[in-house]
PDB file of C-alpha atoms in Angstrom:
ATOM      1  CA  MET A  51     127.048  79.350 122.766  1.00 41.00           C
ATOM      2  CA  SER A  52     123.240  80.196 124.279  1.00 45.00           C
ATOM      3  CA  ILE A  53     122.178  79.162 127.057  1.00 54.00           C
ATOM      4  CA  PRO A  54     118.228  77.648 126.551  1.00 69.00           C
ATOM      5  CA  THR A  55     115.565  80.414 128.104  1.00 71.00           C
ATOM      6  CA  GLU A  56     113.778  77.052 129.992  1.00 73.00           C
ATOM      7  CA  MET A  57     117.220  76.594 131.716  1.00 79.00           C
ATOM      8  CA  LEU A  58     117.580  80.137 133.048  1.00 86.00           C
ATOM      9  CA  MET A  59     114.453  79.202 135.065  1.00 91.00           C
ATOM     10  CA  PHE A  60     116.070  77.798 136.994  1.00 94.00           C
ATOM     11  CA  PRO A  61     118.026  79.455 139.273  1.00 93.00           C
ATOM     12  CA  MET A  62     115.339  82.044 139.097  1.00 92.00           C
ATOM     13  CA  ILE A  63     113.381  78.967 140.779  1.00 93.00           C
ATOM     14  CA  GLY A  64     115.235  78.928 143.694  1.00 90.00           C
ATOM     15  CA  VAL A  65     116.313  82.358 144.040  1.00 89.00           C
ATOM     16  CA  ILE A  66     112.671  83.623 145.368  1.00 88.00           C
ATOM     17  CA  SER A  67     112.914  79.396 147.157  1.00 85.00           C
ATOM     18  CA  GLY A  68     115.644  80.674 148.594  1.00 81.00           C
ATOM     19  CA  VAL A  69     114.751  84.232 149.893  1.00 81.00           C
ATOM     20  CA  LEU A  70     111.273  82.761 151.042  1.00 78.00           C
ATOM     21  CA  ALA A  71     112.523  80.131 152.768  1.00 74.00           C
ATOM     22  CA  GLY A  72     114.855  82.057 154.773  1.00 70.00           C
ATOM     23  CA  LEU A  73     111.941  85.052 154.800  1.00 70.00           C
ATOM     24  CA  PHE A  74     109.377  82.916 156.053  1.00 68.00           C
ATOM     25  CA  GLY A  75     110.585  79.882 157.502  1.00 63.00           C
ATOM     26  CA  ILE A  76     108.856  77.597 155.073  1.00 68.00           C
ATOM     27  CA  GLY A  77     109.765  74.770 153.218  1.00 67.00           C
ATOM     28  CA  GLY A  78     110.921  75.507 148.827  1.00 76.00           C
ATOM     29  CA  GLY A  79     109.182  72.987 147.860  1.00 85.00           C
ATOM     30  CA  LEU A  80     105.333  75.389 148.115  1.00 86.00           C
ATOM     31  CA  VAL A  81     107.010  77.255 145.243  1.00 88.00           C
ATOM     32  CA  ILE A  82     109.128  74.654 143.895  1.00 93.00           C
ATOM     33  CA  VAL A  83     106.532  72.279 143.073  1.00 94.00           C
ATOM     34  CA  PRO A  84     103.542  74.898 140.942  1.00 93.00           C
ATOM     35  CA  ALA A  85     106.834  76.199 138.641  1.00 93.00           C
ATOM     36  CA  LEU A  86     107.769  73.518 137.781  1.00 95.00           C
ATOM     37  CA  ASN A  87     104.578  72.593 136.823  1.00 94.00           C
ATOM     38  CA  LEU A  88     104.104  75.390 134.837  1.00 93.00           C
ATOM     39  CA  ILE A  89     107.747  74.766 133.203  1.00 94.00           C
ATOM     40  CA  PHE A  90     107.089  71.686 131.837  1.00 94.00           C
ATOM     41  CA  VAL A  91     103.997  72.991 130.650  1.00 92.00           C
ATOM     42  CA  ILE A  92     105.881  76.022 129.368  1.00 92.00           C
ATOM     43  CA  PHE A  93     108.035  74.674 127.859  1.00 91.00           C
ATOM     44  CA  ASP A  94     108.868  71.047 125.210  1.00 88.00           C
ATOM     45  CA  LEU A  95     111.568  70.052 127.729  1.00 91.00           C
ATOM     46  CA  GLY A  96     110.529  65.657 127.221  1.00 91.00           C
ATOM     47  CA  VAL A  97     108.690  65.678 130.291  1.00 94.00           C
ATOM     48  CA  PRO A  98     104.878  62.859 129.519  1.00 93.00           C
ATOM     49  CA  ALA A  99     101.722  65.568 129.998  1.00 92.00           C
ATOM     50  CA  GLU A 100     100.741  62.642 132.430  1.00 93.00           C
ATOM     51  CA  SER A 101     103.632  62.775 134.115  1.00 94.00           C
ATOM     52  CA  ARG A 102     104.699  66.682 135.148  1.00 95.00           C
ATOM     53  CA  MET A 103     103.614  66.597 139.204  1.00 96.00           C
ATOM     54  CA  HIS A 104     105.947  63.384 139.325  1.00 96.00           C
ATOM     55  CA  TYR A 105     108.469  65.329 138.267  1.00 97.00           C
ATOM     56  CA  ALA A 106     107.593  68.364 139.822  1.00 96.00           C
ATOM     57  CA  ILE A 107     107.576  66.728 143.191  1.00 96.00           C
ATOM     58  CA  GLY A 108     110.705  64.222 142.772  1.00 96.00           C
ATOM     59  CA  SER A 109     112.517  66.437 141.774  1.00 96.00           C
ATOM     60  CA  SER A 110     111.292  69.410 144.572  1.00 95.00           C
ATOM     61  CA  LEU A 111     111.838  66.069 147.170  1.00 95.00           C
ATOM     62  CA  ALA A 112     115.733  65.893 145.656  1.00 95.00           C
ATOM     63  CA  VAL A 113     116.870  69.759 145.574  1.00 93.00           C
ATOM     64  CA  ILE A 114     114.809  69.711 148.978  1.00 90.00           C
ATOM     65  CA  VAL A 115     118.082  66.862 150.361  1.00 89.00           C
ATOM     66  CA  PHE A 116     120.591  69.595 149.488  1.00 86.00           C
ATOM     67  CA  THR A 117     119.513  72.532 151.692  1.00 82.00           C
ATOM     68  CA  ALA A 118     117.860  70.292 153.983  1.00 79.00           C
ATOM     69  CA  VAL A 119     121.396  69.723 154.311  1.00 77.00           C
ATOM     70  CA  SER A 120     123.242  73.223 155.613  1.00 70.00           C
ATOM     71  CA  SER A 121     119.833  73.593 157.057  1.00 68.00           C
ATOM     72  CA  ALA A 122     120.295  70.550 159.055  1.00 66.00           C
ATOM     73  CA  ARG A 123     123.934  72.313 159.944  1.00 68.00           C
ATOM     74  CA  ALA A 124     123.395  75.438 160.916  1.00 63.00           C
ATOM     75  CA  GLN A 125     120.918  74.140 163.398  1.00 58.00           C
ATOM     76  CA  GLN A 126     123.376  71.403 164.327  1.00 61.00           C
ATOM     77  CA  ALA A 127     126.155  74.665 165.298  1.00 62.00           C
ATOM     78  CA  ARG A 128     123.346  75.842 167.691  1.00 61.00           C
ATOM     79  CA  GLY A 129     122.359  72.996 169.590  1.00 60.00           C
ATOM     80  CA  ALA A 130     119.211  72.718 168.977  1.00 58.00           C
ATOM     81  CA  ASN A 131     118.076  70.008 167.406  1.00 69.00           C
ATOM     82  CA  LEU A 132     116.084  67.087 170.171  1.00 78.00           C
ATOM     83  CA  TRP A 133     118.387  64.139 169.254  1.00 82.00           C
ATOM     84  CA  ASP A 134     115.930  61.948 170.943  1.00 87.00           C
ATOM     85  CA  ALA A 135     112.624  62.679 169.414  1.00 88.00           C
ATOM     86  CA  PHE A 136     114.825  62.583 165.707  1.00 88.00           C
ATOM     87  CA  ARG A 137     115.938  58.724 166.886  1.00 91.00           C
ATOM     88  CA  ARG A 138     111.515  58.594 167.405  1.00 92.00           C
ATOM     89  CA  LEU A 139     111.065  60.288 164.146  1.00 94.00           C
ATOM     90  CA  VAL A 140     113.367  58.504 161.340  1.00 93.00           C
ATOM     91  CA  PRO A 141     111.914  55.764 160.849  1.00 95.00           C
ATOM     92  CA  GLY A 142     109.015  56.877 160.390  1.00 95.00           C
ATOM     93  CA  VAL A 143     109.240  59.694 157.956  1.00 94.00           C
ATOM     94  CA  ILE A 144     111.418  57.666 155.434  1.00 95.00           C
ATOM     95  CA  ALA A 145     108.688  54.862 155.210  1.00 96.00           C
ATOM     96  CA  GLY A 146     106.270  56.907 154.715  1.00 96.00           C
ATOM     97  CA  GLY A 147     108.260  59.361 152.427  1.00 94.00           C
ATOM     98  CA  LEU A 148     108.614  55.607 150.494  1.00 96.00           C
ATOM     99  CA  ILE A 149     105.048  54.441 150.761  1.00 96.00           C
ATOM    100  CA  GLY A 150     103.840  57.915 149.585  1.00 95.00           C
ATOM    101  CA  ALA A 151     106.125  57.696 146.397  1.00 95.00           C
ATOM    102  CA  VAL A 152     104.508  54.720 145.931  1.00 96.00           C
ATOM    103  CA  ILE A 153     101.248  56.547 146.563  1.00 96.00           C
ATOM    104  CA  ALA A 154     101.607  59.236 144.096  1.00 95.00           C
ATOM    105  CA  ASP A 155     102.675  56.920 141.730  1.00 94.00           C
ATOM    106  CA  ALA A 156      99.877  55.234 141.639  1.00 95.00           C
ATOM    107  CA  MET A 157      98.585  58.753 140.772  1.00 95.00           C
ATOM    108  CA  GLY A 158      97.273  60.469 137.989  1.00 93.00           C
ATOM    109  CA  ASN A 159      98.315  63.959 137.118  1.00 93.00           C
ATOM    110  CA  ARG A 160      95.413  65.814 137.441  1.00 93.00           C
ATOM    111  CA  ALA A 161      94.954  64.117 141.043  1.00 94.00           C
ATOM    112  CA  LEU A 162      98.004  65.222 142.444  1.00 94.00           C
ATOM    113  CA  GLN A 163      97.849  68.128 141.107  1.00 93.00           C
ATOM    114  CA  ALA A 164      94.791  68.644 143.207  1.00 93.00           C
ATOM    115  CA  THR A 165      95.034  67.073 145.977  1.00 93.00           C
ATOM    116  CA  PHE A 166      99.139  69.222 146.094  1.00 92.00           C
ATOM    117  CA  GLY A 167      96.212  72.564 145.217  1.00 92.00           C
ATOM    118  CA  ALA A 168      94.392  71.930 148.334  1.00 92.00           C
ATOM    119  CA  PHE A 169      97.476  71.281 150.598  1.00 89.00           C
ATOM    120  CA  VAL A 170      98.679  74.320 150.285  1.00 87.00           C
ATOM    121  CA  ILE A 171      95.478  75.629 151.081  1.00 90.00           C
ATOM    122  CA  VAL A 172      95.563  73.872 154.150  1.00 87.00           C
ATOM    123  CA  ILE A 173      99.096  75.964 155.043  1.00 84.00           C
ATOM    124  CA  ALA A 174      98.066  79.417 153.416  1.00 83.00           C
ATOM    125  CA  LEU A 175      95.505  79.115 156.335  1.00 83.00           C
ATOM    126  CA  TYR A 176      97.925  77.867 159.121  1.00 79.00           C
ATOM    127  CA  ILE A 177      99.715  81.014 158.177  1.00 75.00           C
ATOM    128  CA  VAL A 178      96.869  83.048 158.241  1.00 74.00           C
ATOM    129  CA  VAL A 179      95.459  82.317 162.443  1.00 76.00           C
ATOM    130  CA  GLY A 180      98.919  81.907 162.741  1.00 69.00           C
ATOM    131  CA  TYR A 181      98.195  78.912 164.544  1.00 67.00           C
ATOM    132  CA  GLN A 182     100.833  76.126 167.786  1.00 69.00           C
ATOM    133  CA  PRO A 183      98.321  73.886 169.772  1.00 68.00           C
ATOM    134  CA  PRO A 184      98.843  74.213 173.331  1.00 72.00           C
ATOM    135  CA  PRO A 185     101.382  72.258 174.689  1.00 65.00           C
ATOM    136  CA  GLY A 186     101.195  70.352 178.189  1.00 64.00           C
ATOM    137  CA  ARG A 187     102.007  66.667 176.405  1.00 76.00           C
ATOM    138  CA  ARG A 188     105.050  64.385 175.953  1.00 82.00           C
ATOM    139  CA  LEU A 189     106.463  63.306 173.504  1.00 86.00           C
ATOM    140  CA  PRO A 190     105.452  60.446 172.780  1.00 87.00           C
ATOM    141  CA  GLY A 191     106.691  56.796 172.672  1.00 88.00           C
ATOM    142  CA  PHE A 192     108.727  55.307 169.775  1.00 89.00           C
ATOM    143  CA  ALA A 193     105.775  53.534 168.379  1.00 91.00           C
ATOM    144  CA  ALA A 194     103.662  55.822 167.757  1.00 92.00           C
ATOM    145  CA  THR A 195     105.721  58.602 167.635  1.00 93.00           C
ATOM    146  CA  SER A 196     106.575  56.646 164.602  1.00 92.00           C
ATOM    147  CA  VAL A 197     103.458  56.565 163.492  1.00 94.00           C
ATOM    148  CA  ALA A 198     103.273  60.014 163.254  1.00 93.00           C
ATOM    149  CA  GLY A 199     106.146  60.541 161.492  1.00 94.00           C
ATOM    150  CA  THR A 200     104.897  58.255 158.757  1.00 96.00           C
ATOM    151  CA  PHE A 201     102.074  60.126 158.688  1.00 95.00           C
ATOM    152  CA  ILE A 202     104.542  62.977 158.102  1.00 93.00           C
ATOM    153  CA  GLY A 203     106.186  61.490 155.359  1.00 93.00           C
ATOM    154  CA  ILE A 204     103.791  60.387 153.205  1.00 95.00           C
ATOM    155  CA  VAL A 205     102.572  63.749 153.024  1.00 92.00           C
ATOM    156  CA  SER A 206     105.760  65.394 152.811  1.00 91.00           C
ATOM    157  CA  ALA A 207     106.283  63.077 149.552  1.00 92.00           C
ATOM    158  CA  LEU A 208     103.267  63.584 148.065  1.00 91.00           C
ATOM    159  CA  ALA A 209     103.503  67.942 148.199  1.00 89.00           C
ATOM    160  CA  GLY A 210     107.005  67.082 147.660  1.00 89.00           C
ATOM    161  CA  ILE A 211     107.872  69.487 151.338  1.00 85.00           C
ATOM    162  CA  GLY A 212     110.121  68.822 154.051  1.00 79.00           C
ATOM    163  CA  GLY A 213     107.536  68.397 156.522  1.00 77.00           C
ATOM    164  CA  GLY A 214     108.318  70.775 158.352  1.00 77.00           C
ATOM    165  CA  VAL A 215     105.240  72.608 158.842  1.00 79.00           C
ATOM    166  CA  MET A 216     103.984  69.649 160.322  1.00 84.00           C
ATOM    167  CA  THR A 217     107.156  67.730 162.236  1.00 87.00           C
ATOM    168  CA  VAL A 218     107.173  71.137 164.144  1.00 83.00           C
ATOM    169  CA  PRO A 219     103.355  71.173 165.526  1.00 85.00           C
ATOM    170  CA  PHE A 220     103.975  68.227 166.726  1.00 88.00           C
ATOM    171  CA  LEU A 221     107.039  68.570 168.764  1.00 88.00           C
ATOM    172  CA  LEU A 222     104.986  72.233 170.332  1.00 85.00           C
ATOM    173  CA  TRP A 223     102.294  69.799 171.311  1.00 86.00           C
ATOM    174  CA  ALA A 224     104.747  67.531 172.537  1.00 86.00           C
ATOM    175  CA  SER A 225     105.248  70.575 175.082  1.00 84.00           C
ATOM    176  CA  ILE A 226     108.693  70.876 172.623  1.00 86.00           C
ATOM    177  CA  PRO A 227     110.547  74.539 172.587  1.00 82.00           C
ATOM    178  CA  ILE A 228     110.087  76.462 169.790  1.00 76.00           C
ATOM    179  CA  ARG A 229     113.783  76.186 168.780  1.00 76.00           C
ATOM    180  CA  ARG A 230     114.193  73.453 169.545  1.00 80.00           C
ATOM    181  CA  ALA A 231     110.894  71.707 167.716  1.00 82.00           C
ATOM    182  CA  VAL A 232     112.059  74.264 164.658  1.00 78.00           C
ATOM    183  CA  GLY A 233     115.497  72.796 164.894  1.00 80.00           C
ATOM    184  CA  THR A 234     114.376  68.696 164.960  1.00 84.00           C
ATOM    185  CA  ALA A 235     111.852  69.554 162.537  1.00 83.00           C
ATOM    186  CA  ALA A 236     115.149  70.482 160.326  1.00 80.00           C
ATOM    187  CA  ALA A 237     117.498  67.703 161.593  1.00 83.00           C
ATOM    188  CA  CYS A 238     114.674  65.174 160.133  1.00 87.00           C
ATOM    189  CA  THR A 239     113.415  67.652 156.537  1.00 86.00           C
ATOM    190  CA  LEU A 240     116.817  65.107 154.897  1.00 87.00           C
ATOM    191  CA  PRO A 241     115.816  62.037 155.319  1.00 91.00           C
ATOM    192  CA  VAL A 242     112.046  62.718 154.491  1.00 91.00           C
ATOM    193  CA  ALA A 243     113.520  64.097 151.889  1.00 92.00           C
ATOM    194  CA  LEU A 244     116.438  61.779 151.462  1.00 94.00           C
ATOM    195  CA  ALA A 245     113.503  58.831 151.292  1.00 95.00           C
ATOM    196  CA  GLY A 246     109.945  60.738 148.881  1.00 95.00           C
ATOM    197  CA  ALA A 247     112.986  61.883 146.374  1.00 95.00           C
ATOM    198  CA  PHE A 248     114.236  57.549 146.691  1.00 96.00           C
ATOM    199  CA  GLY A 249     111.015  56.062 146.645  1.00 96.00           C
ATOM    200  CA  PHE A 250     110.010  58.580 143.271  1.00 97.00           C
ATOM    201  CA  VAL A 251     113.467  57.816 141.435  1.00 96.00           C
ATOM    202  CA  ILE A 252     112.197  54.051 141.926  1.00 96.00           C
ATOM    203  CA  THR A 253     108.471  54.188 141.242  1.00 95.00           C
ATOM    204  CA  GLY A 254     109.403  56.348 137.552  1.00 94.00           C
ATOM    205  CA  TRP A 255     112.365  53.954 137.245  1.00 93.00           C
ATOM    206  CA  GLY A 256     111.335  52.640 133.465  1.00 84.00           C
ATOM    207  CA  GLN A 257     108.568  55.067 132.416  1.00 83.00           C
ATOM    208  CA  PRO A 258     108.056  54.537 128.374  1.00 80.00           C
ATOM    209  CA  SER A 259     108.992  58.468 128.067  1.00 82.00           C
ATOM    210  CA  THR A 260     111.225  60.327 130.375  1.00 85.00           C
ATOM    211  CA  PRO A 261     112.835  63.116 129.609  1.00 90.00           C
ATOM    212  CA  ALA A 262     116.961  63.340 128.819  1.00 88.00           C
ATOM    213  CA  TRP A 263     118.899  64.150 131.819  1.00 92.00           C
ATOM    214  CA  SER A 264     116.135  62.689 134.590  1.00 95.00           C
ATOM    215  CA  THR A 265     116.559  59.756 136.698  1.00 95.00           C
ATOM    216  CA  GLY A 266     112.933  58.500 137.413  1.00 95.00           C
ATOM    217  CA  TYR A 267     110.724  61.334 138.112  1.00 96.00           C
ATOM    218  CA  VAL A 268     113.557  63.306 139.901  1.00 97.00           C
ATOM    219  CA  TYR A 269     114.872  65.662 136.579  1.00 96.00           C
ATOM    220  CA  TRP A 270     118.775  67.429 137.852  1.00 96.00           C
ATOM    221  CA  PRO A 271     118.125  70.135 135.001  1.00 94.00           C
ATOM    222  CA  ALA A 272     116.147  71.623 137.640  1.00 95.00           C
ATOM    223  CA  VAL A 273     117.609  69.929 140.700  1.00 96.00           C
ATOM    224  CA  ALA A 274     121.016  71.626 140.142  1.00 94.00           C
ATOM    225  CA  GLY A 275     119.609  75.514 138.917  1.00 94.00           C
ATOM    226  CA  ILE A 276     117.400  75.671 141.821  1.00 94.00           C
ATOM    227  CA  SER A 277     119.839  73.288 144.648  1.00 92.00           C
ATOM    228  CA  VAL A 278     122.821  76.756 143.616  1.00 90.00           C
ATOM    229  CA  ALA A 279     120.005  79.345 143.636  1.00 90.00           C
ATOM    230  CA  SER A 280     118.685  78.335 146.793  1.00 87.00           C
ATOM    231  CA  VAL A 281     120.943  77.579 148.862  1.00 82.00           C
ATOM    232  CA  LEU A 282     122.801  80.631 148.062  1.00 84.00           C
ATOM    233  CA  LEU A 283     120.063  82.983 148.090  1.00 81.00           C
ATOM    234  CA  ALA A 284     118.320  81.939 152.137  1.00 74.00           C
ATOM    235  CA  PRO A 285     120.754  83.960 153.127  1.00 75.00           C
ATOM    236  CA  VAL A 286     119.395  87.024 152.462  1.00 79.00           C
ATOM    237  CA  GLY A 287     116.511  85.822 152.844  1.00 73.00           C
ATOM    238  CA  ALA A 288     116.756  85.159 156.980  1.00 68.00           C
ATOM    239  CA  TRP A 289     118.650  89.246 156.735  1.00 78.00           C
ATOM    240  CA  LEU A 290     115.502  90.083 155.413  1.00 75.00           C
ATOM    241  CA  ALA A 291     113.630  88.627 157.753  1.00 67.00           C
ATOM    242  CA  HIS A 292     114.977  90.891 159.821  1.00 70.00           C
ATOM    243  CA  THR A 293     113.886  94.254 158.571  1.00 79.00           C
ATOM    244  CA  LEU A 294     110.872  93.958 157.198  1.00 75.00           C
ATOM    245  CA  PRO A 295     107.591  93.322 158.473  1.00 78.00           C
ATOM    246  CA  VAL A 296     107.872  89.773 158.495  1.00 67.00           C
ATOM    247  CA  GLU A 297     104.133  89.686 159.811  1.00 74.00           C
ATOM    248  CA  ARG A 298     102.045  91.498 156.353  1.00 75.00           C
ATOM    249  CA  LEU A 299     104.907  89.250 153.387  1.00 76.00           C
ATOM    250  CA  ARG A 300     103.776  86.434 155.320  1.00 76.00           C
ATOM    251  CA  GLN A 301     100.233  87.646 154.967  1.00 77.00           C
ATOM    252  CA  ALA A 302     100.370  88.085 151.222  1.00 78.00           C
ATOM    253  CA  PHE A 303     102.639  85.148 150.619  1.00 79.00           C
ATOM    254  CA  ALA A 304      99.963  83.115 152.230  1.00 81.00           C
ATOM    255  CA  LEU A 305      97.327  85.086 150.272  1.00 82.00           C
ATOM    256  CA  LEU A 306      99.427  83.980 146.855  1.00 81.00           C
ATOM    257  CA  LEU A 307      99.744  80.217 148.581  1.00 83.00           C
ATOM    258  CA  VAL A 308      95.405  80.256 149.144  1.00 86.00           C
ATOM    259  CA  PHE A 309      95.934  81.075 144.164  1.00 84.00           C
ATOM    260  CA  VAL A 310      98.364  78.836 143.824  1.00 84.00           C
ATOM    261  CA  GLY A 311      96.504  76.451 145.158  1.00 86.00           C
ATOM    262  CA  PHE A 312      93.352  77.163 144.100  1.00 87.00           C
ATOM    263  CA  ARG A 313      94.426  77.142 140.277  1.00 84.00           C
ATOM    264  CA  MET A 314      96.163  73.721 141.283  1.00 86.00           C
ATOM    265  CA  LEU A 315      92.770  72.394 142.464  1.00 84.00           C
ATOM    266  CA  VAL A 316      90.632  73.635 140.204  1.00 79.00           C
ATOM    267  CA  GLY A 317      93.301  73.132 136.964  1.00 69.00           C
TER     268      GLY A 317
END
């Protein structure tokens, strides 16, 4: 029995996102969301046109749940997690992930696509500039850190990413060393992805037109195909990071993100 072409596309997305995540240390959502949106446009998978971005983002967050487990375990093995910062951030990122899913559900497909496009362009510029906030401050108290976590969770859910791209700069701003900032951000990725994916399941529940093998706004064939390939290929990306001119490749990747973001922004 032949496998439909569209089903073969999901592992291909996982290969690309996994390698790029290992190579550049970025979340796969920046690749997964626009790729899934394109597949939902090209192939008839039963995904409603008015909800393509919702399914792309919800499915991306579900993928990140699986990939975050292996990433967090690897960072924990290296003792890179700062659990005090993690405990202060988690309530906010969970609340933010749920709030972001509710906001996304209230947005139309076009508005959500434009929001994602604008966010991708900002991230691309951040990658090119390579700005790191100067240290000199301490990690705020529980309330202030929870507010920061809520903002991180909301943006993560709206963009279908794990939140590390915002968590790391926040922790660096609080004078936390880069290794511990990256490790703590990896640990925070799991709860924000869980909350966001759960939020997209709930907000998409009972929609009048849903594709087969989906729960809410999460399309499980995509989640399965992308997750397996992404987890397997991430170590390859990490190996390539030690053999290739990563900085030049990072700049080229940022330019690609600008192009993708612009296309998403203008429709």
